[in-house]
CSV table of C-alpha atoms and ligand atoms in Angstrom, one decimal:
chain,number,residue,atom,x,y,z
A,126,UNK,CA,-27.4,-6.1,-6.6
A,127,UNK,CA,-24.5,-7.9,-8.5
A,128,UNK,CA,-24.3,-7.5,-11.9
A,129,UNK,CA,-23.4,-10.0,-13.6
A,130,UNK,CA,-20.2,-11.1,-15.8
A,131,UNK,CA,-21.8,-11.2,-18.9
A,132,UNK,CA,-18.4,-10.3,-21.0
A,133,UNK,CA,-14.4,-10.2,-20.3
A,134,UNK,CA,-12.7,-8.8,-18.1
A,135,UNK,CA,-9.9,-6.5,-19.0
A,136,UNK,CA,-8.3,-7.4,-16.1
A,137,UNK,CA,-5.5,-10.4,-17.6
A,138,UNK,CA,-5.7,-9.6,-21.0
A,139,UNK,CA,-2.4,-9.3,-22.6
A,140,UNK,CA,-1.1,-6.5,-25.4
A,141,UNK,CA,-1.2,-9.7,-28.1
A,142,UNK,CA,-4.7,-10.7,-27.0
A,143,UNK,CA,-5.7,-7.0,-27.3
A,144,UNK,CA,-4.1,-6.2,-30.9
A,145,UNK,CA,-6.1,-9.4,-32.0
A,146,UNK,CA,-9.3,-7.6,-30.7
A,147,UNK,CA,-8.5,-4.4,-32.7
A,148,UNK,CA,-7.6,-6.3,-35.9
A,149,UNK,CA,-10.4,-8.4,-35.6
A,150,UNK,CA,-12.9,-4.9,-35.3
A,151,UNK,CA,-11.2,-3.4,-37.7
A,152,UNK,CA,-9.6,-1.0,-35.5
A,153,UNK,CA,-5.8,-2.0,-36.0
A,154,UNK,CA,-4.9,2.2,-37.1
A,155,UNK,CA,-5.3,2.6,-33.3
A,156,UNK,CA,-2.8,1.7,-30.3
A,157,UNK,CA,-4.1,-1.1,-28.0
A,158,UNK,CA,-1.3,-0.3,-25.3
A,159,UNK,CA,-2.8,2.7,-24.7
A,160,UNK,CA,-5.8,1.1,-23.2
A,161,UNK,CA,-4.0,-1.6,-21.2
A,162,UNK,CA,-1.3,1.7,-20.2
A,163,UNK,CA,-4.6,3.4,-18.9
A,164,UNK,CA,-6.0,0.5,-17.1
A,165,UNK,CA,-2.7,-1.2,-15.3
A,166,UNK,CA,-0.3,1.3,-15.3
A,167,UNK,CA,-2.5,4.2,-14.5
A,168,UNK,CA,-5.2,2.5,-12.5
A,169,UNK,CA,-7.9,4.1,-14.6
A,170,UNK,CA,-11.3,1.9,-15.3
A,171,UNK,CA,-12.6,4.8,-17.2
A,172,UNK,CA,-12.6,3.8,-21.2
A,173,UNK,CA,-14.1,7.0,-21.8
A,174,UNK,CA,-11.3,9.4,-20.8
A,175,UNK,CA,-9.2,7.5,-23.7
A,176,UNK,CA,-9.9,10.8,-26.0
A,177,UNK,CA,-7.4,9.4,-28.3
A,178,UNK,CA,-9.8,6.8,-29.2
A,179,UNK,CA,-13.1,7.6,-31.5
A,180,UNK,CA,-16.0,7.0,-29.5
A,181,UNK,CA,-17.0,4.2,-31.9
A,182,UNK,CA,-13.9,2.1,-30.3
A,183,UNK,CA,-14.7,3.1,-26.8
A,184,UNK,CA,-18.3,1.9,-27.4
A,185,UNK,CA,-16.6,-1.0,-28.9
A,186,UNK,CA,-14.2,-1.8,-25.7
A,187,UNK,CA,-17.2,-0.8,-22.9
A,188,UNK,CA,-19.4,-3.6,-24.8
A,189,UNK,CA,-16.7,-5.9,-25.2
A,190,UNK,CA,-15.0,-6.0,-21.7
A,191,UNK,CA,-15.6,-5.1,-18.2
A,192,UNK,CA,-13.1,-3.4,-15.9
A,193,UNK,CA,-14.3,-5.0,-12.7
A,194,UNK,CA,-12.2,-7.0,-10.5
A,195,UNK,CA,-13.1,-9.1,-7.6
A,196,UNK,CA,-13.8,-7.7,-4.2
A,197,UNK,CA,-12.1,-9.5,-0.9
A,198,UNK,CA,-15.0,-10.2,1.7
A,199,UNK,CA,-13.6,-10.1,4.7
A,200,UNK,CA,-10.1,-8.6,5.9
A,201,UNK,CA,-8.2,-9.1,9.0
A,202,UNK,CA,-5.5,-6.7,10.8
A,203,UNK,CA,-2.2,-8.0,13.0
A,204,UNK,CA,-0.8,-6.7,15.5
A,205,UNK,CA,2.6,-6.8,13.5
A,206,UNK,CA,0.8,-4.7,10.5
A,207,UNK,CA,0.3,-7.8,8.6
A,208,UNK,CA,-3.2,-7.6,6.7
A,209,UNK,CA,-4.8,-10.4,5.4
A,210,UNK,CA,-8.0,-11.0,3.4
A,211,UNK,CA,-10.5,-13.5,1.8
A,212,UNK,CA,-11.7,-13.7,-2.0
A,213,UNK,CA,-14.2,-15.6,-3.3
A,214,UNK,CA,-13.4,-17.5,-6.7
A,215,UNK,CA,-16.4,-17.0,-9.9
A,216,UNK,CA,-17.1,-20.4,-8.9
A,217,UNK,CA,-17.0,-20.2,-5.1
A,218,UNK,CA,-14.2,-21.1,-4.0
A,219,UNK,CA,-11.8,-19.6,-1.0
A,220,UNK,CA,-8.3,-18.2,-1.4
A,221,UNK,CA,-6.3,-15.6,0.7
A,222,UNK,CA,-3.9,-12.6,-0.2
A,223,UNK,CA,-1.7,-10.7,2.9
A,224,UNK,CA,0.2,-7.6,2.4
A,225,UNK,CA,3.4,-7.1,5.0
A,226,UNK,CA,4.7,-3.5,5.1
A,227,UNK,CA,8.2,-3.5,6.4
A,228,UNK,CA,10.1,-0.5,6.4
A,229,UNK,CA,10.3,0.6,2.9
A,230,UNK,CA,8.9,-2.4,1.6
A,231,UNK,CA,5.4,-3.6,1.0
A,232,UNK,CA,4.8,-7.1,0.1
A,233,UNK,CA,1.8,-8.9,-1.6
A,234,UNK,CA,1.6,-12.6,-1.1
A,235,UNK,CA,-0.9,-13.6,-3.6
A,236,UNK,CA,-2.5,-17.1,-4.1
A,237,UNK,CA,-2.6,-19.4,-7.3
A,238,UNK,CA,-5.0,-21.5,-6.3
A,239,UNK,CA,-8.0,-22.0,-4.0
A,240,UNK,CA,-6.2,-25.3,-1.9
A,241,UNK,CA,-3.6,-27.3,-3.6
A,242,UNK,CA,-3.1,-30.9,-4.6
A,243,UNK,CA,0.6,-31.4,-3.4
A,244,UNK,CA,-0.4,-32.0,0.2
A,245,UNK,CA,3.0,-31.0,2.2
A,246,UNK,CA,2.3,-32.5,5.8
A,247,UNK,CA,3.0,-28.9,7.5
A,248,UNK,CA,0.9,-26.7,5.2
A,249,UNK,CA,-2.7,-25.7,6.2
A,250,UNK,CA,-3.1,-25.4,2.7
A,251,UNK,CA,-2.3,-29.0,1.8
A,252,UNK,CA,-4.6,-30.1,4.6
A,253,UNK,CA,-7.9,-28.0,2.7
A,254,UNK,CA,-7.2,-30.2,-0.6
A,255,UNK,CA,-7.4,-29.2,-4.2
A,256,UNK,CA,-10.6,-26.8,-4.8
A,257,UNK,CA,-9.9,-25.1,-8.2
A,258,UNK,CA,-7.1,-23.3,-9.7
A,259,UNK,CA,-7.3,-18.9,-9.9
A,260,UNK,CA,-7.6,-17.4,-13.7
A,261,UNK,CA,-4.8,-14.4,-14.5
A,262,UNK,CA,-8.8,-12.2,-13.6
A,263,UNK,CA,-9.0,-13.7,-10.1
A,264,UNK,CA,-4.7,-13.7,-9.2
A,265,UNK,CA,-4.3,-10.0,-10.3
A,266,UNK,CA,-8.0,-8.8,-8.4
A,267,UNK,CA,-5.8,-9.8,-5.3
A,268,UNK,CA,-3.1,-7.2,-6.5
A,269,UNK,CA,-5.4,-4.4,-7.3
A,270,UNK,CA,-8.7,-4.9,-5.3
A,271,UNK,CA,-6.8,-4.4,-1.5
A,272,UNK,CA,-6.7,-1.1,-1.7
A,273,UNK,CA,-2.4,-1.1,-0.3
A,274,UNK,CA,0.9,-0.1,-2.8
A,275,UNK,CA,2.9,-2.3,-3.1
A,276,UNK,CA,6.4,-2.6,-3.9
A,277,UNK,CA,6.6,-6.4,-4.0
A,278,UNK,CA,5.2,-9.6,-5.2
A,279,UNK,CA,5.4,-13.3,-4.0
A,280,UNK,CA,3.8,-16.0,-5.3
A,281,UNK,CA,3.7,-17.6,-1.3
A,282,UNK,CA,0.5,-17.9,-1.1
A,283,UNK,CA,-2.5,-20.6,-1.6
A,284,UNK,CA,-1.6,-23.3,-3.9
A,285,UNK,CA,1.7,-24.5,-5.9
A,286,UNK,CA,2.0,-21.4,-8.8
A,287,UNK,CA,4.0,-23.8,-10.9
A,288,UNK,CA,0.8,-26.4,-11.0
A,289,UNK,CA,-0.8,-23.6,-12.9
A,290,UNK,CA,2.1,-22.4,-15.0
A,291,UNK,CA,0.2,-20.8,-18.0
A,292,UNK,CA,-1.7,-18.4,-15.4
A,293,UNK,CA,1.1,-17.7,-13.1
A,294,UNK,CA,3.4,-16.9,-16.5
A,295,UNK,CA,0.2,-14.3,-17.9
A,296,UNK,CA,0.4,-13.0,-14.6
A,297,UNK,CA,4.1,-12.2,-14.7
A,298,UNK,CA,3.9,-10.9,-18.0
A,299,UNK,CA,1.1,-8.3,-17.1
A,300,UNK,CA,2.9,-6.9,-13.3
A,301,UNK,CA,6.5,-6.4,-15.4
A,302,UNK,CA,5.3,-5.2,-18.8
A,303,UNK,CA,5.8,-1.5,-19.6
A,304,UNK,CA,2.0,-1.4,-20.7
A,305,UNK,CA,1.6,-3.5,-17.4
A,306,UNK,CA,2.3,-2.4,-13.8
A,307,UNK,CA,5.8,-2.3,-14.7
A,308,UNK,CA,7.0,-3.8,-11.5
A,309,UNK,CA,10.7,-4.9,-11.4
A,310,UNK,CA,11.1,-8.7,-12.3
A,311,UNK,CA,13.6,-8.3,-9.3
A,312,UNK,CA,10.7,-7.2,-6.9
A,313,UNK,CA,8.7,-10.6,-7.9
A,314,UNK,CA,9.1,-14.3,-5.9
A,315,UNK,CA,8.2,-17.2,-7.2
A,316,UNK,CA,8.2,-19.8,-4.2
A,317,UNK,CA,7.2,-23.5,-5.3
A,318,UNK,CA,8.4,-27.0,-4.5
A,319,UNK,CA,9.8,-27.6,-7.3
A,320,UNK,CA,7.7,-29.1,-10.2
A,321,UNK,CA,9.2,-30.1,-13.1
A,322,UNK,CA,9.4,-29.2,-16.4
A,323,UNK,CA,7.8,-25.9,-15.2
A,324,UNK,CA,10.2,-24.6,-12.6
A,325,UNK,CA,13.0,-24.7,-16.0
A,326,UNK,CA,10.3,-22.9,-17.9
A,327,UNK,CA,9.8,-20.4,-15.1
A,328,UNK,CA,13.4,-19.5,-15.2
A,329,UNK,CA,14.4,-19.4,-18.9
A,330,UNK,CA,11.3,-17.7,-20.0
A,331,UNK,CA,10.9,-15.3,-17.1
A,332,UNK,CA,13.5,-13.0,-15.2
A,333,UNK,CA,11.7,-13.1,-11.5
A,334,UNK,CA,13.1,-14.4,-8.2
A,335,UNK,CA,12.7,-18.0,-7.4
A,336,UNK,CA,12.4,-19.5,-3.9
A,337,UNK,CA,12.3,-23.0,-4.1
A,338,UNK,CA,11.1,-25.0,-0.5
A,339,UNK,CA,13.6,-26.9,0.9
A,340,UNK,CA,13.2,-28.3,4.2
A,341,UNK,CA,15.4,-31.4,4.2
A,342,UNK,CA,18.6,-32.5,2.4
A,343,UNK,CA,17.7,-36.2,3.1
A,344,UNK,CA,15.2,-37.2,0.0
A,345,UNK,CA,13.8,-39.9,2.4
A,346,UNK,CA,12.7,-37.2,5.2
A,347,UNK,CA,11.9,-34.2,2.6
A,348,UNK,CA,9.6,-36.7,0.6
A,349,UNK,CA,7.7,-37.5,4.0
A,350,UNK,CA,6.8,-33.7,4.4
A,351,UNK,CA,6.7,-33.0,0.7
A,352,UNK,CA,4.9,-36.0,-1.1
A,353,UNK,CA,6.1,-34.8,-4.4
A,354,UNK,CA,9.6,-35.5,-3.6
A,355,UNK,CA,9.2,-38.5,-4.9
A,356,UNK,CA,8.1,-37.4,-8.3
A,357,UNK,CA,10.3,-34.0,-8.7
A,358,UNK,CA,13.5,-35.2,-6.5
A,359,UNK,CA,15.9,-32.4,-5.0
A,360,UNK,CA,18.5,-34.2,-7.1
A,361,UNK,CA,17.0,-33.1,-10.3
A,362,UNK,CA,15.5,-30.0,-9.4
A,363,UNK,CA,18.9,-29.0,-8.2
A,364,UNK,CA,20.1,-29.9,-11.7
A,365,UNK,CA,17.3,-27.7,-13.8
A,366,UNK,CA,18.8,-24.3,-11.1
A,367,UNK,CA,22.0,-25.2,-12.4
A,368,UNK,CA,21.3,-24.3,-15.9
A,369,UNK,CA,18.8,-21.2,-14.8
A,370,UNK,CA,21.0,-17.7,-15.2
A,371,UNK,CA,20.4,-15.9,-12.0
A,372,UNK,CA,22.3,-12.3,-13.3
A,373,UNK,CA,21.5,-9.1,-12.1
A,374,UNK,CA,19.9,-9.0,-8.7
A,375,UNK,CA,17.9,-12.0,-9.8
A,376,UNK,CA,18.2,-14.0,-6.7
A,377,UNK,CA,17.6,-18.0,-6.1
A,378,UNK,CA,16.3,-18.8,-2.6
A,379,UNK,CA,16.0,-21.6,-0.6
A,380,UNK,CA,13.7,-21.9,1.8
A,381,UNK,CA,13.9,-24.2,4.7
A,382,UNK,CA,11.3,-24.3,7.6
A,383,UNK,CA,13.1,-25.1,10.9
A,384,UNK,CA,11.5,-27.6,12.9
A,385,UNK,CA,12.6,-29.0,16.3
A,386,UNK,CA,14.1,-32.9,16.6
A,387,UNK,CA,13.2,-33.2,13.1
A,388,UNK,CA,15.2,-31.4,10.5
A,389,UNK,CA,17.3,-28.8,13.2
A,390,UNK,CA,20.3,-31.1,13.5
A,391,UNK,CA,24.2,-30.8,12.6
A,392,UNK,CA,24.1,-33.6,10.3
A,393,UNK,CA,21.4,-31.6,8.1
A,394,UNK,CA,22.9,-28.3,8.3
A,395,UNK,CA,25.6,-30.0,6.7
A,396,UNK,CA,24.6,-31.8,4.3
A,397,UNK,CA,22.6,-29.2,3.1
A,398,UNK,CA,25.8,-27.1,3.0
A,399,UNK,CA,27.2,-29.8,0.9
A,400,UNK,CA,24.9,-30.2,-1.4
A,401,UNK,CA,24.0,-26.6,-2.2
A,402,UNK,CA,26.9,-25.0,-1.8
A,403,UNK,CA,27.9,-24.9,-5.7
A,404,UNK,CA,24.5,-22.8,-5.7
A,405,UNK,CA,24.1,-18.8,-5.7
A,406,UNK,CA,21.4,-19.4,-3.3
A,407,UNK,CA,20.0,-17.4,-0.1
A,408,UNK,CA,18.8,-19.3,2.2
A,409,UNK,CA,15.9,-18.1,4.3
A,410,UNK,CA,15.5,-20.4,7.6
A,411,UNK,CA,12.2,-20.1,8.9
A,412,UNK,CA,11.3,-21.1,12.1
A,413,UNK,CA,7.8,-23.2,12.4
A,414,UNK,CA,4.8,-21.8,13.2
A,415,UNK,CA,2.8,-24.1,15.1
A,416,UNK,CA,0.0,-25.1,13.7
A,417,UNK,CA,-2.8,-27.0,15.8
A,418,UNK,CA,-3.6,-30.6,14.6
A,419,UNK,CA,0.5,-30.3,12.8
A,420,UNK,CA,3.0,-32.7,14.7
A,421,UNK,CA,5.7,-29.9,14.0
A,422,UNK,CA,7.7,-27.5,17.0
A,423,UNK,CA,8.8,-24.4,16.6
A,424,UNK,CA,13.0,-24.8,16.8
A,425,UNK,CA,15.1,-23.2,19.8
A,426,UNK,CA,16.5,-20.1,19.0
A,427,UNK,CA,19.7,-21.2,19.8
A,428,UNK,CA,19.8,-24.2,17.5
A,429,UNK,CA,18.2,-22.0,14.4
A,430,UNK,CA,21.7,-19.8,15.0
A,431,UNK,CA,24.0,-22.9,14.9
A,432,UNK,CA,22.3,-24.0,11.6
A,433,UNK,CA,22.7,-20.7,10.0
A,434,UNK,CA,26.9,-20.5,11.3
A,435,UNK,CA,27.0,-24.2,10.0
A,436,UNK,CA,25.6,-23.1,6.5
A,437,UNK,CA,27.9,-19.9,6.9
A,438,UNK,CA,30.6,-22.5,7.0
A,439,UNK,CA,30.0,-23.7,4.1
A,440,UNK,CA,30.0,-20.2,2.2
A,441,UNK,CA,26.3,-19.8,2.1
A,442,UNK,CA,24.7,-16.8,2.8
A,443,UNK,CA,21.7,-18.0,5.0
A,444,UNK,CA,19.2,-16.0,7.3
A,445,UNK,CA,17.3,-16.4,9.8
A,446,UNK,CA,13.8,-15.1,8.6
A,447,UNK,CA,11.1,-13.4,11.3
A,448,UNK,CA,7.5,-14.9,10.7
A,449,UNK,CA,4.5,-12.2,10.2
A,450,UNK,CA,0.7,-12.8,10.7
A,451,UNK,CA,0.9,-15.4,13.2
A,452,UNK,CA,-2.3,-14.1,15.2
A,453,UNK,CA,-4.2,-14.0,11.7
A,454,UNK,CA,-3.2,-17.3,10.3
A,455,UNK,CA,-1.5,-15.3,7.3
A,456,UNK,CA,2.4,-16.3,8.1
A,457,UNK,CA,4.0,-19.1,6.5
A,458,UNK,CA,2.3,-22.4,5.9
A,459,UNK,CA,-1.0,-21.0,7.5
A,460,UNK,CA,-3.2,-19.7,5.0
A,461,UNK,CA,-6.0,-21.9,4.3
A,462,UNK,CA,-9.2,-20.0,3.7
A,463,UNK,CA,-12.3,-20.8,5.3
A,464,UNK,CA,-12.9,-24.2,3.9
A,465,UNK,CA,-16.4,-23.7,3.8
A,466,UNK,CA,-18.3,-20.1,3.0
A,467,UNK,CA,-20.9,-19.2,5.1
A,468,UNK,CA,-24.7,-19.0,3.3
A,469,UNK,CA,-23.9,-14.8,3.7
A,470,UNK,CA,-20.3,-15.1,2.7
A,471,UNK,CA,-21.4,-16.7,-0.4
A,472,UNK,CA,-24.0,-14.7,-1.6
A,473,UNK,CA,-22.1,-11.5,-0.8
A,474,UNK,CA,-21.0,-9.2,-4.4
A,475,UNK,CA,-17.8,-9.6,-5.1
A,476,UNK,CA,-17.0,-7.3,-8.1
A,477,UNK,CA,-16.2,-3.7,-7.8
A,478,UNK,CA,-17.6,-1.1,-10.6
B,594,SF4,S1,3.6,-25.9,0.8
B,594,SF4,FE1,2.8,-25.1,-1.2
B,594,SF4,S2,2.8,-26.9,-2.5
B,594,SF4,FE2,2.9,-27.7,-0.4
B,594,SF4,S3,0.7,-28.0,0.1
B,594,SF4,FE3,1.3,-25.9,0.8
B,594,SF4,S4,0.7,-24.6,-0.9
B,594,SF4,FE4,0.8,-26.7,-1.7
C-alpha cells in the first residue's frame, strides 16, 4: 500500500532551506550539512545513523521530512546498452529519464518537464504538448531512483529546462554542491533552444555546460522547426553566449540535427560557419532519427561528412555524433512518454522507502 506524502521531501531541499529549519526549531548549535552530506553525498535515507544529532532532532527531521523518492514504473533495455525508463509525476503525469554507458562514461538524460510547450516540428516531445512542469523532488528521483552511477548529467530530456529555470537552477545547485552529490559542473549539460533572459542567467549564475539547438542558420527555416525562433532569435541568443565566460573545460555546444534536402546543404554549412565561427563552440551534428508521422530523413552519410569538413573550414571543431536508443524511442528527439497511463500504470506506488 502507498503511503502517502503527508510531509517534505528531503530530496531538493537546499543547505539555506535546511539552516532556516534548524533555526526555526531551535536547533541552529547543530550542523544542517551534515544531514544533506548523509543523504546526497552518501546515499544514506537513514536519519537515525546521524549519532551526531540528539535524538530530539532526528525525531524532529523523521516528522518533518520524508526521504522517499519516486519510483520509475516501467524500464526498457537497447540493444546498444541504452536504458530507458518511465516516472510518474505527484500529479500523474509522464516523463522519461535514459542512462547511456559509453566506455568510461555514464550519462543521465533527465527530463524537466512532463511534455513541453515550445512545440519544435521534429520533437516527439513537442508533439505530446505541455502536461506540467517536474519539482527539484521529481527531476533528482530520476537521478537517484534508477538504480545506475553515473558520471554525467544532461538536461536532454522531456521538456525545455530553461521554461522552468528556478527548478532546473535548485537542481544544479544540489548535483554540484559539496553537501550535494558533488558532481563536476563540467560533467553537467544543459541543452535548450534558447530562451531568453534565462539562458544569460543559466550562464552567469551557474558554471555547467551549455548545448544550445541549432538546426538552421536561416532564421526563416529554424523558426519553421523551432516556433520560438520567432520570439528568442539566433541573432540575439548568439549575443547573450557572447558575454557568457566559457573558462575551464566549461564547453558551449551547438547542436544541429541533420536532416536530408532540408538543412544538409553547402549553403548552410556555411553560413553557419560564418555566423558562429567567432564562437568557442563544439558542434555536435546529429543525424535524424526518423520518426513516424515526422516529415524529416535521416541525412546520407556522405553529406553529414561534407558539412562537418565545411564547418572545419571555417575553424570549428564539429562532430559527427552517433544516436543511442533508437529501438527504445530514448535517442534524440524521441522521448515522449506514454501520453496516456494505463488504469494499472496509474494506480501503481511510486515512492521507494
Ligand atoms: S526540442 Fe526541446 S524545446 Fe523543442 S519541443 Fe522538444 S523538448 Fe521542447
Amino acid at each position: 500500500m502507498e503511503r502517502p506524502i503527508a510531509f517534505t521531501p528531503l530530496l531538493g531541499i537546499n543547505l539555506k532551506d535546511l539552516e532556516q529549519v534548524f533555526k526555526v526549531a531551535g536547533f541552529e548549535a547543530y550542523d544542517p550539512s551534515r544531514l544533506l552530506v548523509h543523504y546526497y553525498r552518501q546515499r544514506n535515507p537513514e536519519i537515525d545513523l546521524i549519532e551526531v544529532y540528539p535524538k530530539k532532532l532526528r525525531s524532529y527531521l523523521k516528522e518533518k521530512f520524508h526521504t522517499q523518492s519516486l519510483q520509475p514504473l516501467i524500464s526498457e533495455s537497447s540493444i546498444d546498452g541504452t536504458n530507458k525508463w518511465l516516472f510518474k509525476s505527484v500529479d500523474g503525469n509522464p516523463f522519461e529519464t535514459a542512462w547511456i554507458p559509453d566506455q568510461n562514461r555514464q550519462t543521465v538524460c533527465i527530463s524537466t518537464q512532463s511534455g513541453c510547450k515550445f512545440g519544435c516540428k521534429f520533437c516527439m516531445t513537442g508533439s505530446l504538448g505541455f502536461k506540467s512542469h517536474l519539482s527539484v523532488f521529481e527531476v533528482l528521483s530520476q537521478v537517484v531512483s534508477i538504480g545506475k552511477s553515473f558520471s554525467h548529467v544532461v538536461f536532454m530530456g522531456m521538456g525545455e529546462p530553461l521554461d522552468n529555470f528556478e527548478v532546473l537552477s535548485r537542481t544544479l545547485e544540489i548535483l554540484t554542491a559539496p553537501w550535494g552529490y558533488s558532481l563536476a559542473a563540467r560533467n553537467i549539460t544543459v541543452s535548450t533552444v534558447g530562451v531568453l533572459p534565462a539562458l544569460e542567467r543559466l550562464g552567469m549564475e551557474h558554471t555547467c555546460n551549455i548545448a544550445i539547438s541549432l538546426h538552421s542558420p536561416f532564421a526563416e527555416q529554424r523558426a519553421e522547426i523551432i516556433p520560438s525562433e520567432k520570439r528568442y532569435p539566433l541573432r540575439d541568443i548568439i549575443r547573450t553566449l557572447e558575454k557568457i565566460p566559457f573558462r575551464r573545460k566549461r564547453r558551449l555546444s551547438l547542436e544541429y540535427l541533420l536532416m536530408k534536402d532540408f538543412n544538409d546543404r553547402y549553403e548552410h554549412a556555411a553560413a553557419l560557419g560564418a555566423l558562429i565561427k567567432h564562437l568557442p563552440a563544439h558542434i555536435n551534428i546529429i543525424p535524424y532519427n526518423f520518426i513516424p508521422g515526422k516529415p524529416y530523413r535521416a541525412p546520407d552519410p556522405q553529406d553529414a561528412e561534407n558539412f562537418r569538413q565545411v564547418l572545419n573550414s571555417y575553424g570549428l571543431r564539429a562532430t559527427i555524433r552517433k544516436s543511442r536508443g533508437y529501438d527504445i524511442s530514448a535517442a534524440c528527439g524521441m522521448m515522449a512518454g506514454r501520453t496516456t497511463l494505463s488504469h494499472e500504470l496509474l494506480n501503481k506506488p511510486v515512492l521507494k522507502f
